[in-house]
Amino acid sequence: MEHRYWLINVRLESGYETKDGVVTGTKTEVRHLLMEEGNIAQIVPADRPIEDGLPQIDAGYRLALPSFIEKHCHLDKTLLGGRWRPVTPVKSIFGRLDEEKSFDASRSIAIRDSAANYLEASLRSGATHIRTHVDIFPEVGLSHLEEVQQALHLYKDKLSHEIVAFPQQGLLRSNSEKLVREAVRQGAGYVGGVDPATVDGDVERSLQTMVTIAAEEHAGIDLHLHDPDRLGIFTIKRLAELTVEAGLQGKVAVSHAFSLGDIPAAQAAEMADMLADAGITIITSVPMGRKFPPVRLLHDHGVAVAVGCDNVFDIWSPFGNGDILERAGRLAEISGFANERALGQTLGYITGGVTPLDEAGVQAWPKAGDEANLVLVEASCSAEAVARRSKRAATLYKGVVVAGALDQEQ
Amino acid sequence: MQNDHFWFTHVRLETGYRLENGVVTGTETGIFHMRVEQGNIAQIEPETFVFEDSLPKRDMNGKLMLPSFRDMHIHLDKTYYGGPWKAPSIATNGIFTRFEEERELLPKQLPVARERAGKLIELLLQAGTTRIRSHCNIDPSIGLQNLEATLQAAEDYKGKAGIEIVAFPQHGLLLSQSVSLMREALRNGASLVGGVDPATVDGDIEKSLQTTMELAVEADADIDLHIHDGGHLGLFTFQRLADLTEEAGWQGRVTISHALALADIPQEKAAAFADRLAGLGISIASSVPLGRTIPIPLLHERGVKVWLGDDSITDHWSPFGKGDVLEKAGTLAERFHLVDEVELGQTLGFITGGVTPLNRNGERMWPRVGDEASVVFVDAGCSAEAVARRSERVAVFFKGNLVAGALPAAR
């Protein structure tokens, strides 16, 4: 594709329709976007003739949304494209951990292939950035990391990524400190972890070890924390303290953080202020049948909240399709975000906070100069896209169509 | 092609579970041929069968056959589906805000009601659903006009799906004084008596339930009531409904839709009440709401028939809804962590009227000679995979007629 071209007939949201002060719909306008070196260089009204002879690609009046972010997945676990298998019944998380230790031999598809299938599904869903956890433990060493990096390399011009070195078997429990450190040196930007209490059995030493590695290796942190109620809250508080002590503000995330959904709203608000101060992001997969963090409350207190699909057809779960917009729709459905504004704003949880309209209805995206990462959908507005999980026609990364297709003109 | 007598060839059917060390690890399948005559399965033969007739053959190329699905709670008459997007407003007075909106909205939508109902039926067919129970508003402002539109849509799809219509006094049987309208609806094509929250909407549980039961007995019709009322208010309503069901001898003819109170009360109480429901053959229809789900596996274990439905598909009540009841079954499995081969496969029963190809012990239960040839062919290796992965629906047949999808391409 050309470095400079016009993406013509793009529908953009321009404001809310209101009646008696209540938002009743979304106004849109059609624009032509000049794409230059991967950025949106210029935005002009669609009735202005283009006479510069540059190539044109027709968006067909489809709605443009900022492309999505998949913030929590496991590229090395998915079996997408492999043979069907159900989940083996186990008595506890430790049964699953045992099964996983020696699972690679019975995979029906190589990690790099299923990881690539996942990336393809992500792109089709509209995501152009993913954060993946990759298992690091003695039985597999760095082999999962290498395979995932191979898959990501194939997609280096289609999406950006972050890798979390994830000691699934327990950072302390499986003596994986050295391996995790090694993984970070080999390209993982984040130190992972899982339930410092339940899995590692030593909250303080587990957290200290994570933070030490992250600080020394200039990495971030993304901790899987399923531990519920007071135990989870205790762990989060301690992590927040250590984050501030180590100067890691803005580089730390807690995934799942179920405990934030177990406590009363007043207490959750206090926790939210603490998380905002420590610059800790909360990531949820929007589980069914389990309370999860109060997304809206956290957002209102300034906490960054992101959504991820988590397990997609692997030994932990037979479900999931890697469609991150579907997951945003689920978040809206469970949380009762059902009116035009609330639905539209839900998009922010899968775009790193970027929404075409802000809360007040002022156009916030796209602006000239923005990176040309966008998805064209068969919808009339963000709210419809979220509620209806509208069809994605094409995904663009740095101005290039990386999934779906559009008609080229001229 | 001749539709009333033909062969389905190369059909994949589940034949049993695969066991390793006493644990089910997968499902065994085989390839079969099936003769369909007059909408029913007339003969089932193994792959090696030598054909001696010249009947037309429909080669299913090894696709898995499942019983077609049932969507047991939907509102065909008020959907925006097929029309422009509109988000629901913020309801300032709960359910009553929605009633207020309907007085204006439904007459406005009437000219497109039949067409939109048709588009929604089409969506359900594509998902593999060939049996639909739709509620249809009966209220003083719309009268019987939504019923007429829905009946017309049902007529348009007569050979493609079995559609039954519940006369639904959405604005309150008593509150909106709709008793005579209901009586008229039941004489004009509606086959079940509906209702909504005898306490919160009608304000008189006893009289509301009594009147509902009288209408049902008079019209010899089944009952399907929306009961959202929570906690012990809902439970009390269920109990009175159960009493009246017993008194009227209406066992096996009553459904409670939503039954949200079962999500609020302690498990032991829910279990005890489930036994009563099972005894009276009162079924439950649920849309598996994500935020407040009733204990469906528990009800099922206690012998209560639980059916799933899509409920609202983008209307002024809810912007969500896919119209895919297999997706609902998958949601149910995910919600209750039914993740192994047996549990996943058995989940199918919630959307097929209880029919599953294998039973819990892995014995073949379906299809049998004489069964209706209402089937869906899916791109999956077994029921469990179809539920977990929401596998692609390749072709859908209603009484032997292709109603959605297409015959698979040759391998």
XYZ file of C-alpha atoms in Angstrom, chain B residues 38-184:
147
model
C -42.825 -36.714 4.998
C -40.757 -34.617 7.360
C -39.722 -37.484 9.600
C -36.674 -39.709 9.890
C -37.792 -43.009 8.381
C -34.600 -45.066 8.277
C -31.058 -44.835 9.722
C -28.282 -46.889 8.144
C -24.531 -47.274 8.676
C -21.919 -45.808 6.348
C -21.490 -49.139 4.516
C -25.168 -49.302 3.511
C -25.800 -50.093 -0.159
C -28.550 -47.917 -1.633
C -31.084 -49.770 -3.707
C -33.508 -46.960 -4.388
C -33.188 -43.923 -6.593
C -34.349 -41.357 -4.068
C -32.554 -37.996 -4.132
C -29.467 -37.798 -1.920
C -28.357 -34.818 0.093
C -24.688 -35.318 0.901
C -23.923 -33.777 4.274
C -20.210 -34.508 3.903
C -19.619 -35.642 7.440
C -21.120 -32.601 9.137
C -22.422 -33.244 12.647
C -26.193 -33.423 12.967
C -27.941 -32.054 16.050
C -31.614 -31.658 16.869
C -32.633 -28.158 15.769
C -33.006 -25.551 18.478
C -35.859 -23.868 20.311
C -35.938 -20.237 21.310
C -38.517 -20.278 24.047
C -38.731 -16.608 24.968
C -38.546 -13.817 22.476
C -40.511 -10.691 21.539
C -40.934 -10.754 17.770
C -43.368 -7.866 17.851
C -41.282 -4.992 19.179
C -37.796 -5.429 17.816
C -35.753 -2.707 16.128
C -33.905 -5.507 14.344
C -33.599 -4.724 10.648
C -34.294 -1.054 11.298
C -32.071 1.840 12.371
C -30.084 1.716 15.596
C -31.570 3.226 18.708
C -30.329 2.861 22.281
C -32.872 2.488 25.085
C -33.540 5.623 27.099
C -32.642 5.874 30.768
C -35.713 4.518 32.550
C -36.589 6.953 35.298
C -39.596 4.982 36.525
C -38.436 1.422 35.931
C -40.726 -0.833 33.939
C -43.433 1.875 33.850
C -41.179 4.140 31.763
C -41.112 1.368 29.162
C -44.929 1.056 29.178
C -45.170 4.797 28.654
C -42.783 4.552 25.703
C -44.704 1.672 24.181
C -47.916 3.649 23.960
C -46.179 5.887 21.447
C -43.623 3.498 19.988
C -45.680 0.432 19.100
C -48.253 2.243 16.944
C -45.375 4.010 15.211
C -43.646 0.690 14.515
C -46.776 -1.087 13.395
C -46.240 -0.517 9.649
C -42.889 -2.373 9.843
C -43.805 -4.867 12.567
C -44.466 -7.782 10.207
C -41.302 -7.153 8.199
C -39.079 -6.828 11.284
C -40.582 -9.923 12.871
C -39.766 -11.730 9.621
C -36.171 -10.527 9.664
C -35.821 -11.649 13.252
C -37.275 -15.087 12.435
C -34.739 -15.286 9.606
C -31.944 -14.539 12.097
C -33.194 -17.259 14.429
C -33.384 -19.772 11.574
C -29.778 -19.056 10.650
C -28.811 -19.863 14.229
C -30.462 -23.276 13.926
C -33.718 -22.467 15.685
C -36.901 -23.923 14.190
C -39.212 -23.605 17.149
C -40.050 -20.203 18.552
C -42.223 -19.056 21.413
C -42.882 -15.367 21.039
C -44.674 -13.095 23.434
C -46.835 -10.514 21.753
C -48.155 -7.321 23.329
C -51.856 -7.198 24.036
C -52.630 -3.814 25.548
C -55.279 -1.130 25.148
C -53.166 1.172 22.968
C -52.062 -1.412 20.423
C -55.082 -3.694 20.808
C -54.685 -6.829 18.690
C -52.693 -5.123 15.964
C -49.270 -6.437 17.071
C -50.801 -9.877 17.291
C -52.067 -9.608 13.734
C -48.661 -8.496 12.462
C -46.905 -11.295 14.318
C -49.397 -13.882 13.079
C -48.798 -12.673 9.532
C -45.041 -13.027 10.002
C -45.567 -16.505 11.439
C -47.688 -17.339 8.393
C -44.908 -16.042 6.108
C -42.576 -18.614 7.710
C -45.121 -21.394 8.048
C -43.044 -24.134 6.399
C -39.829 -22.989 8.031
C -40.466 -22.855 11.745
C -43.028 -23.731 14.370
C -44.054 -20.476 16.014
C -46.352 -20.218 19.014
C -47.579 -16.903 20.326
C -48.217 -15.902 23.901
C -50.869 -13.223 24.383
C -48.902 -10.886 26.610
C -50.685 -8.155 28.589
C -47.436 -6.219 28.934
C -49.063 -3.237 30.657
C -50.677 -5.399 33.294
C -53.629 -7.725 32.893
C -55.521 -5.846 35.603
C -53.638 -2.538 35.557
C -54.427 -1.926 31.887
C -57.809 -3.642 32.058
C -56.892 -6.021 29.278
C -58.962 -9.051 30.241
C -61.418 -8.865 27.356
C -58.640 -8.038 24.893
C -56.785 -11.107 26.129
C -59.867 -13.245 25.668
C -60.144 -11.958 22.111
